[in-house]
Tab-separated table of C-alpha atoms (C1' of nucleotides) in Angstrom:
chain	number	residue	atom	x	y	z
C	67	MET	CA	-2.879	-7.520	-21.721
C	68	PHE	CA	-4.306	-6.142	-18.510
C	69	GLU	CA	-2.995	-3.524	-16.222
C	70	LEU	CA	-3.377	-4.680	-12.668
C	71	ASP	CA	-2.625	-2.794	-9.501
C	72	LEU	CA	-1.164	-5.359	-7.134
C	73	ARG	CA	-1.103	-2.858	-4.287
C	74	SER	CA	-4.701	-1.827	-4.682
C	75	ARG	CA	-7.122	-2.534	-1.901
C	76	GLN	CA	-9.342	-4.066	-4.568
C	77	PRO	CA	-8.516	-7.766	-4.894
C	78	ILE	CA	-6.680	-8.856	-8.028
C	79	TYR	CA	-9.383	-11.293	-8.998
C	80	GLU	CA	-11.971	-8.518	-8.882
C	81	GLN	CA	-9.857	-6.246	-11.013
C	82	LEU	CA	-9.631	-9.082	-13.485
C	83	VAL	CA	-13.385	-9.568	-13.489
C	84	GLU	CA	-13.910	-5.899	-14.286
C	85	LYS	CA	-11.305	-5.808	-17.016
C	86	VAL	CA	-12.759	-8.844	-18.761
C	87	LYS	CA	-16.268	-7.430	-18.483
C	88	GLU	CA	-15.156	-4.227	-20.147
C	89	LEU	CA	-13.538	-6.087	-23.016
C	90	ILE	CA	-16.710	-8.073	-23.519
C	91	ILE	CA	-19.107	-5.153	-23.187
C	92	HIS	CA	-17.072	-3.030	-25.549
C	93	GLU	CA	-16.981	-5.963	-27.931
C	94	VAL	CA	-13.243	-6.277	-28.047
C	95	TRP	CA	-13.937	-9.890	-27.258
C	96	LYS	CA	-16.963	-11.186	-29.148
C	97	SER	CA	-19.431	-14.020	-28.600
C	98	ASP	CA	-17.967	-17.518	-28.329
C	99	GLU	CA	-14.488	-16.124	-28.638
C	100	GLN	CA	-12.003	-18.005	-26.497
C	101	LEU	CA	-10.449	-16.322	-23.493
C	102	PRO	CA	-6.816	-16.753	-22.527
C	103	SER	CA	-6.296	-20.017	-20.691
C	104	VAL	CA	-5.989	-19.979	-16.933
C	105	ARG	CA	-2.364	-21.042	-16.891
C	106	TRP	CA	-1.286	-18.893	-19.808
C	107	LEU	CA	-2.802	-15.754	-18.340
C	108	ALA	CA	-1.351	-16.553	-14.943
C	109	LYS	CA	2.093	-16.712	-16.476
C	110	GLU	CA	1.485	-13.608	-18.564
C	111	LEU	CA	0.435	-11.576	-15.537
C	112	THR	CA	2.820	-13.383	-13.194
C	113	ILE	CA	0.096	-14.151	-10.716
C	114	ASN	CA	-1.182	-17.433	-9.363
C	115	PRO	CA	-3.399	-19.605	-11.599
C	116	ASN	CA	-5.839	-19.992	-8.715
C	117	THR	CA	-6.464	-16.272	-8.835
C	118	ILE	CA	-7.318	-16.396	-12.525
C	119	GLN	CA	-9.515	-19.394	-11.883
C	120	LYS	CA	-11.363	-17.473	-9.207
C	121	ALA	CA	-11.994	-14.560	-11.552
C	122	TYR	CA	-13.220	-16.829	-14.350
C	123	ARG	CA	-15.483	-18.702	-11.947
C	124	GLU	CA	-16.996	-15.396	-10.914
C	125	LEU	CA	-17.455	-14.277	-14.529
C	126	GLU	CA	-19.132	-17.568	-15.338
C	127	HIS	CA	-21.384	-17.232	-12.330
C	128	GLN	CA	-22.398	-13.786	-13.503
C	129	GLY	CA	-23.157	-15.088	-16.965
C	130	TYR	CA	-20.454	-13.295	-18.898
C	131	ILE	CA	-18.557	-16.391	-19.939
C	132	TYR	CA	-18.986	-20.146	-20.133
C	133	SER	CA	-16.467	-22.920	-19.851
C	134	ILE	CA	-15.905	-26.232	-21.549
C	135	PRO	CA	-13.655	-28.457	-19.455
C	136	GLY	CA	-10.677	-29.524	-21.464
C	137	LYS	CA	-11.216	-26.817	-24.061
C	138	GLY	CA	-11.342	-23.425	-22.458
C	139	HIS	CA	-13.421	-20.432	-21.447
C	140	PHE	CA	-15.534	-18.535	-23.956
C	141	VAL	CA	-17.498	-15.315	-24.157
C	142	ALA	CA	-21.178	-16.010	-23.482
C	143	PRO	CA	-23.533	-14.902	-26.267
C	144	GLN	CA	-25.854	-13.452	-23.632
C	145	ALA	CA	-23.017	-11.365	-22.245
C	146	LYS	CA	-24.127	-8.241	-24.053
C	147	THR	CA	-27.555	-8.599	-22.506
C	148	MET	CA	-25.848	-8.277	-19.175
C	149	THR	CA	-25.270	-4.645	-19.992
C	150	ARG	CA	-28.889	-3.957	-19.139
C	151	GLU	CA	-28.441	-4.725	-15.504
C	152	LYS	CA	-25.128	-2.959	-15.639
C	153	VAL	CA	-26.913	0.124	-16.889
C	154	GLU	CA	-29.342	-0.187	-14.012
C	155	THR	CA	-26.511	-0.347	-11.512
C	156	MET	CA	-24.942	2.618	-13.203
C	157	ARG	CA	-28.164	4.618	-12.971
C	158	ASN	CA	-28.127	4.153	-9.226
C	159	GLU	CA	-24.483	5.069	-8.884
C	160	LEU	CA	-24.981	8.139	-11.020
C	161	LEU	CA	-28.041	9.264	-9.108
C	162	ARG	CA	-26.209	8.921	-5.834
C	163	LEU	CA	-23.162	10.780	-7.062
C	164	ILE	CA	-25.111	13.567	-8.726
C	165	SER	CA	-27.178	14.103	-5.605
C	166	GLU	CA	-24.030	14.293	-3.543
C	167	ALA	CA	-22.519	16.748	-6.022
C	168	LEU	CA	-25.540	19.037	-5.931
C	169	TYR	CA	-25.600	18.777	-2.163
C	170	LEU	CA	-22.008	19.983	-2.040
C	171	GLY	CA	-22.871	23.003	-4.104
C	172	MET	CA	-21.912	21.856	-7.569
C	173	SER	CA	-24.253	23.493	-10.066
C	174	LYS	CA	-26.498	21.849	-12.616
C	175	GLU	CA	-24.461	23.562	-15.315
C	176	ASP	CA	-21.244	22.065	-13.965
C	177	ILE	CA	-22.680	18.626	-14.452
C	178	LEU	CA	-24.036	19.453	-17.886
C	179	SER	CA	-20.589	20.500	-19.003
C	180	LEU	CA	-19.252	17.238	-17.682
C	181	ILE	CA	-21.697	15.427	-19.920
C	182	GLU	CA	-20.462	17.406	-22.907
C	183	LEU	CA	-16.915	16.543	-21.986
C	184	ALA	CA	-17.741	12.877	-21.570
C	185	GLU	CA	-19.621	12.837	-24.852
C	186	GLN	CA	-16.602	14.120	-26.716
C	187	SER	CA	-14.215	11.651	-25.162
C	188	VAL	CA	-16.546	8.762	-25.873
C	189	LYS	CA	-17.184	9.792	-29.463
C	190	GLY	CA	-13.516	10.496	-29.965
C	191	GLY	CA	-12.668	7.132	-28.560
C	192	ILE	CA	-10.571	8.621	-25.811
C	193	LYS	CA	-10.061	6.237	-22.956
C	194	HIS	CA	-11.365	7.418	-19.629
C	195	ASP	CA	-9.848	4.812	-17.347
I	170	MET	CA	-26.070	7.873	15.864
I	171	PHE	CA	-24.413	6.177	12.919
I	172	GLU	CA	-25.478	3.241	10.925
I	173	LEU	CA	-22.523	0.974	10.354
I	174	ASP	CA	-22.327	-2.171	8.303
I	175	LEU	CA	-20.086	-4.503	10.247
I	176	ARG	CA	-20.109	-7.045	7.440
I	177	SER	CA	-19.139	-4.577	4.762
I	178	ARG	CA	-15.872	-4.982	2.942
I	179	GLN	CA	-15.260	-1.353	3.754
I	180	PRO	CA	-13.504	-1.100	7.128
I	181	ILE	CA	-15.515	0.246	10.046
I	182	TYR	CA	-13.100	3.084	10.662
I	183	GLU	CA	-13.501	4.239	7.065
I	184	GLN	CA	-17.248	4.138	7.283
I	185	LEU	CA	-16.934	6.272	10.378
I	186	VAL	CA	-14.699	8.762	8.610
I	187	GLU	CA	-17.240	9.157	5.830
I	188	LYS	CA	-20.198	9.514	8.168
I	189	VAL	CA	-18.476	12.205	10.213
I	190	LYS	CA	-17.427	14.043	7.052
I	191	GLU	CA	-21.014	14.108	5.855
I	192	LEU	CA	-22.273	15.493	9.146
I	193	ILE	CA	-19.639	18.217	9.001
I	194	ILE	CA	-20.100	19.078	5.343
I	195	HIS	CA	-23.848	19.225	5.711
I	196	GLU	CA	-23.359	21.382	8.772
I	197	VAL	CA	-25.153	19.108	11.164
I	198	TRP	CA	-21.999	19.491	13.221
I	199	LYS	CA	-20.687	23.048	13.105
I	200	SER	CA	-17.300	24.660	13.630
I	201	ASP	CA	-15.645	24.031	17.001
I	202	GLU	CA	-18.510	21.816	18.040
I	203	GLN	CA	-17.352	18.884	20.145
I	204	LEU	CA	-17.546	15.391	18.728
I	205	PRO	CA	-18.576	12.383	20.788
I	206	SER	CA	-15.692	11.163	22.917
I	207	VAL	CA	-13.741	8.148	21.786
I	208	ARG	CA	-14.909	5.934	24.621
I	209	TRP	CA	-18.500	7.105	24.611
I	210	LEU	CA	-18.909	6.533	20.890
I	211	ALA	CA	-17.205	3.156	21.169
I	212	LYS	CA	-19.742	2.120	23.779
I	213	GLU	CA	-22.628	3.618	21.803
I	214	LEU	CA	-21.678	1.707	18.664
I	215	THR	CA	-20.396	-1.313	20.570
I	216	ILE	CA	-17.108	-1.309	18.763
I	217	ASN	CA	-13.562	-1.001	20.048
I	218	PRO	CA	-12.283	2.423	21.175
I	219	ASN	CA	-9.152	1.875	19.097
I	220	THR	CA	-11.301	1.809	15.999
I	221	ILE	CA	-12.874	5.163	16.855
I	222	GLN	CA	-9.462	6.531	17.627
I	223	LYS	CA	-8.227	5.430	14.243
I	224	ALA	CA	-11.110	7.163	12.489
I	225	TYR	CA	-10.605	10.378	14.450
I	226	ARG	CA	-6.877	10.312	13.755
I	227	GLU	CA	-7.633	10.027	10.051
I	228	LEU	CA	-10.168	12.862	10.180
I	229	GLU	CA	-7.651	15.043	11.980
I	230	HIS	CA	-5.009	14.180	9.426
I	231	GLN	CA	-7.373	15.214	6.657
I	232	GLY	CA	-8.116	18.493	8.378
I	233	TYR	CA	-11.743	17.933	9.230
I	234	ILE	CA	-11.319	17.959	12.991
I	235	TYR	CA	-8.772	18.906	15.613
I	236	SER	CA	-8.136	17.486	19.044
I	237	ILE	CA	-7.251	18.887	22.437
I	238	PRO	CA	-5.798	16.182	24.645
I	239	GLY	CA	-7.781	15.924	27.815
I	240	LYS	CA	-10.707	17.849	26.374
I	241	GLY	CA	-11.913	16.218	23.203
I	242	HIS	CA	-12.203	16.360	19.434
I	243	PHE	CA	-13.760	19.317	17.669
I	244	VAL	CA	-14.932	20.276	14.205
I	245	ALA	CA	-12.217	22.236	12.417
I	246	PRO	CA	-13.302	25.688	11.179
I	247	GLN	CA	-11.546	25.000	7.866
I	248	ALA	CA	-13.535	21.801	7.435
I	249	LYS	CA	-16.009	23.394	5.066
I	250	THR	CA	-13.138	24.514	2.864
I	251	MET	CA	-12.330	20.870	2.419
I	252	THR	CA	-15.415	20.597	0.281
I	253	ARG	CA	-13.520	22.255	-2.562
I	254	GLU	CA	-11.147	19.388	-3.009
I	255	LYS	CA	-14.028	17.048	-2.420
I	256	VAL	CA	-15.855	18.692	-5.309
I	257	GLU	CA	-12.788	18.222	-7.466
I	258	THR	CA	-12.656	14.536	-6.636
I	259	MET	CA	-16.342	14.297	-7.356
I	260	ARG	CA	-15.902	15.943	-10.752
I	261	ASN	CA	-13.479	13.208	-11.720
I	262	GLU	CA	-15.708	10.439	-10.453
I	263	LEU	CA	-18.684	11.902	-12.256
I	264	LEU	CA	-16.804	12.314	-15.507
I	265	ARG	CA	-15.633	8.737	-15.366
I	266	LEU	CA	-19.068	7.378	-14.566
I	267	ILE	CA	-20.868	9.494	-17.166
I	268	SER	CA	-18.404	8.424	-19.854
I	269	GLU	CA	-18.948	4.818	-18.927
I	270	ALA	CA	-22.707	5.312	-19.002
I	271	LEU	CA	-22.642	6.875	-22.458
I	272	TYR	CA	-20.312	4.136	-23.604
I	273	LEU	CA	-22.845	1.538	-22.511
I	274	GLY	CA	-25.545	3.221	-24.524
I	275	MET	CA	-27.240	5.339	-21.912
I	276	SER	CA	-28.529	8.481	-23.573
I	277	LYS	CA	-27.778	12.068	-22.728
I	278	GLU	CA	-31.435	12.496	-21.892
I	279	ASP	CA	-31.322	9.618	-19.435
I	280	ILE	CA	-28.626	11.401	-17.519
I	281	LEU	CA	-30.445	14.715	-17.687
I	282	SER	CA	-33.497	13.146	-16.115
I	283	LEU	CA	-31.284	11.756	-13.397
I	284	ILE	CA	-30.136	15.270	-12.655
I	285	GLU	CA	-33.750	16.408	-12.361
I	286	LEU	CA	-34.429	13.533	-10.017
I	287	ALA	CA	-31.400	14.289	-7.919
I	288	GLU	CA	-32.297	17.960	-7.796
I	289	GLN	CA	-35.697	17.182	-6.374
I	290	SER	CA	-34.402	14.816	-3.732
I	291	VAL	CA	-31.761	17.303	-2.668
I	292	LYS	CA	-34.173	20.217	-2.498
I	293	GLY	CA	-36.738	18.093	-0.764
I	294	GLY	CA	-34.165	16.950	1.713
I	295	ILE	CA	-34.611	13.336	0.805
I	296	LYS	CA	-31.688	11.213	1.825
I	297	HIS	CA	-29.914	9.446	-0.971
I	298	ASP	CA	-27.712	7.090	0.959
E	212	DC	C1'	-1.075	-43.301	-28.866
E	213	DT	C1'	1.260	-39.585	-26.789
E	214	DA	C1'	2.541	-35.070	-25.485
E	215	DA	C1'	0.930	-30.801	-24.459
E	216	DC	C1'	-2.508	-28.400	-23.960
E	217	DT	C1'	-7.202	-27.292	-21.570
E	218	DG	C1'	-10.462	-26.934	-16.958
E	219	DT	C1'	-11.164	-28.235	-12.155
E	220	DA	C1'	-10.416	-29.456	-7.319
E	221	DT	C1'	-8.038	-29.824	-2.967
E	222	DT	C1'	-5.062	-28.836	0.809
E	223	DA	C1'	-1.680	-26.254	3.190
E	224	DT	C1'	0.610	-21.991	3.937
E	225	DT	C1'	1.654	-17.066	3.839
E	226	DT	C1'	0.497	-12.404	4.090
E	227	DA	C1'	-1.696	-8.178	5.329
E	228	DA	C1'	-5.412	-5.504	7.106
E	229	DT	C1'	-8.819	-5.053	10.479
E	230	DA	C1'	-10.549	-5.230	14.837
E	231	DT	C1'	-10.357	-6.428	19.529
E	232	DA	C1'	-8.572	-6.713	24.374
E	233	DT	C1'	-6.002	-4.803	27.826
E	234	DT	C1'	-3.345	-1.659	30.179
E	235	DA	C1'	-1.149	2.546	31.011
E	236	DC	C1'	-0.117	7.563	31.302
E	237	DA	C1'	-1.389	12.393	31.261
E	238	DG	C1'	-4.406	16.528	30.778
E	239	DT	C1'	-9.217	18.582	32.181
E	240	DT	C1'	-12.967	19.621	35.018
E	241	DA	C1'	-16.708	19.583	38.334
L	99	DT	C1'	-10.430	13.521	44.214
L	100	DA	C1'	-13.292	11.183	40.855
L	101	DA	C1'	-14.639	10.906	36.401
L	102	DC	C1'	-14.077	12.401	32.474
L	103	DT	C1'	-11.035	13.457	28.184
L	104	DG	C1'	-6.987	12.024	24.505
L	105	DT	C1'	-3.074	9.067	23.453
L	106	DA	C1'	0.027	5.158	23.193
L	107	DA	C1'	1.584	0.458	23.148
L	108	DT	C1'	1.445	-4.476	22.894
L	109	DA	C1'	-0.554	-8.800	22.159
L	110	DT	C1'	-4.077	-11.504	20.039
L	111	DA	C1'	-7.855	-13.036	16.926
L	112	DT	C1'	-10.051	-12.952	12.670
L	113	DT	C1'	-10.578	-12.814	7.974
L	114	DA	C1'	-9.797	-12.357	3.006
L	115	DA	C1'	-6.626	-12.757	-0.517
L	116	DA	C1'	-3.030	-14.861	-2.707
L	117	DT	C1'	0.332	-18.320	-3.312
L	118	DA	C1'	2.294	-23.081	-3.674
L	119	DA	C1'	1.999	-27.613	-4.927
L	120	DT	C1'	-0.434	-31.519	-6.654
L	121	DA	C1'	-3.681	-34.215	-8.768
L	122	DC	C1'	-7.227	-35.808	-12.072
L	123	DA	C1'	-9.713	-35.668	-16.405
L	124	DG	C1'	-11.157	-33.971	-21.029
L	125	DT	C1'	-9.228	-32.168	-25.761
L	126	DT	C1'	-6.345	-31.961	-29.602
L	127	DA	C1'	-2.467	-31.848	-32.768
L	128	DG	C1'	1.226	-34.660	-34.434
DNA sequence: CTAACTGTATTATTTAATATATTACAGTTA
DNA sequence: TAACTGTAATATATTAAATAATACAGTTAG
């Protein structure tokens, strides 16, 4: 279901948050669709239910999912709207990284070719993770 | 001297490593130039000498500096060569981020304008951190 | 109704990384 | 010799992350 790196410096619950976000943003999981239950997913990934709970709580707090006690967690209809702020965050990251790259002597053309490359992989559906 | 975020999730010693790298790569500190002593810098930044030592050890291990016991730490002449592998790492980061951006619906033109923006800030010497 | 699911909350404990505190030893230099 | 340098070692404190173990309540299929 998910590939987690238990040895990563990044906490498990954060990795989970990111994975779920990606599935939602890329519409693998659609609006109002039910997420795996806390206990089921914990068993599936052989990690503690509390860790799943923490990730889901965070996702709910960020507006990506909602929960109905007794029923489950579901993809929030507004989740796709969240991509706007994600794009904004990405703009900043990109600007920072591109500046750094230019500063280190990477040429404008180098970056342009990277865009071409990225475009192909995205259109071709090639995973880049 | 450095601006450190003591509350950051990123360890102090790692922040230090990055800051020193930047100063070396951007040639603020040149080859064979002496770095601040472990104890002096510890006092300056009001952090523990062991933490400085750890950062310097890491920088030495990565080839950015060398040390002469009893004398001090100095910028390694090969340090600038390190930028090559840094550029390679950056290529990968950029490719990943650009793909993600396109995937989220950011247009090619958006990214191009970011490059323009970055180019100006780099040429103008505007800091992007 | 009941069993087996769901979410949620709480408390205690373990683990690992980070940072500090302290002390010590040895080379360098004015 | 005094005051710097780097280096090493040990003990301690702090914190975040993750686990373990329960408990309580809503939901739902049989």
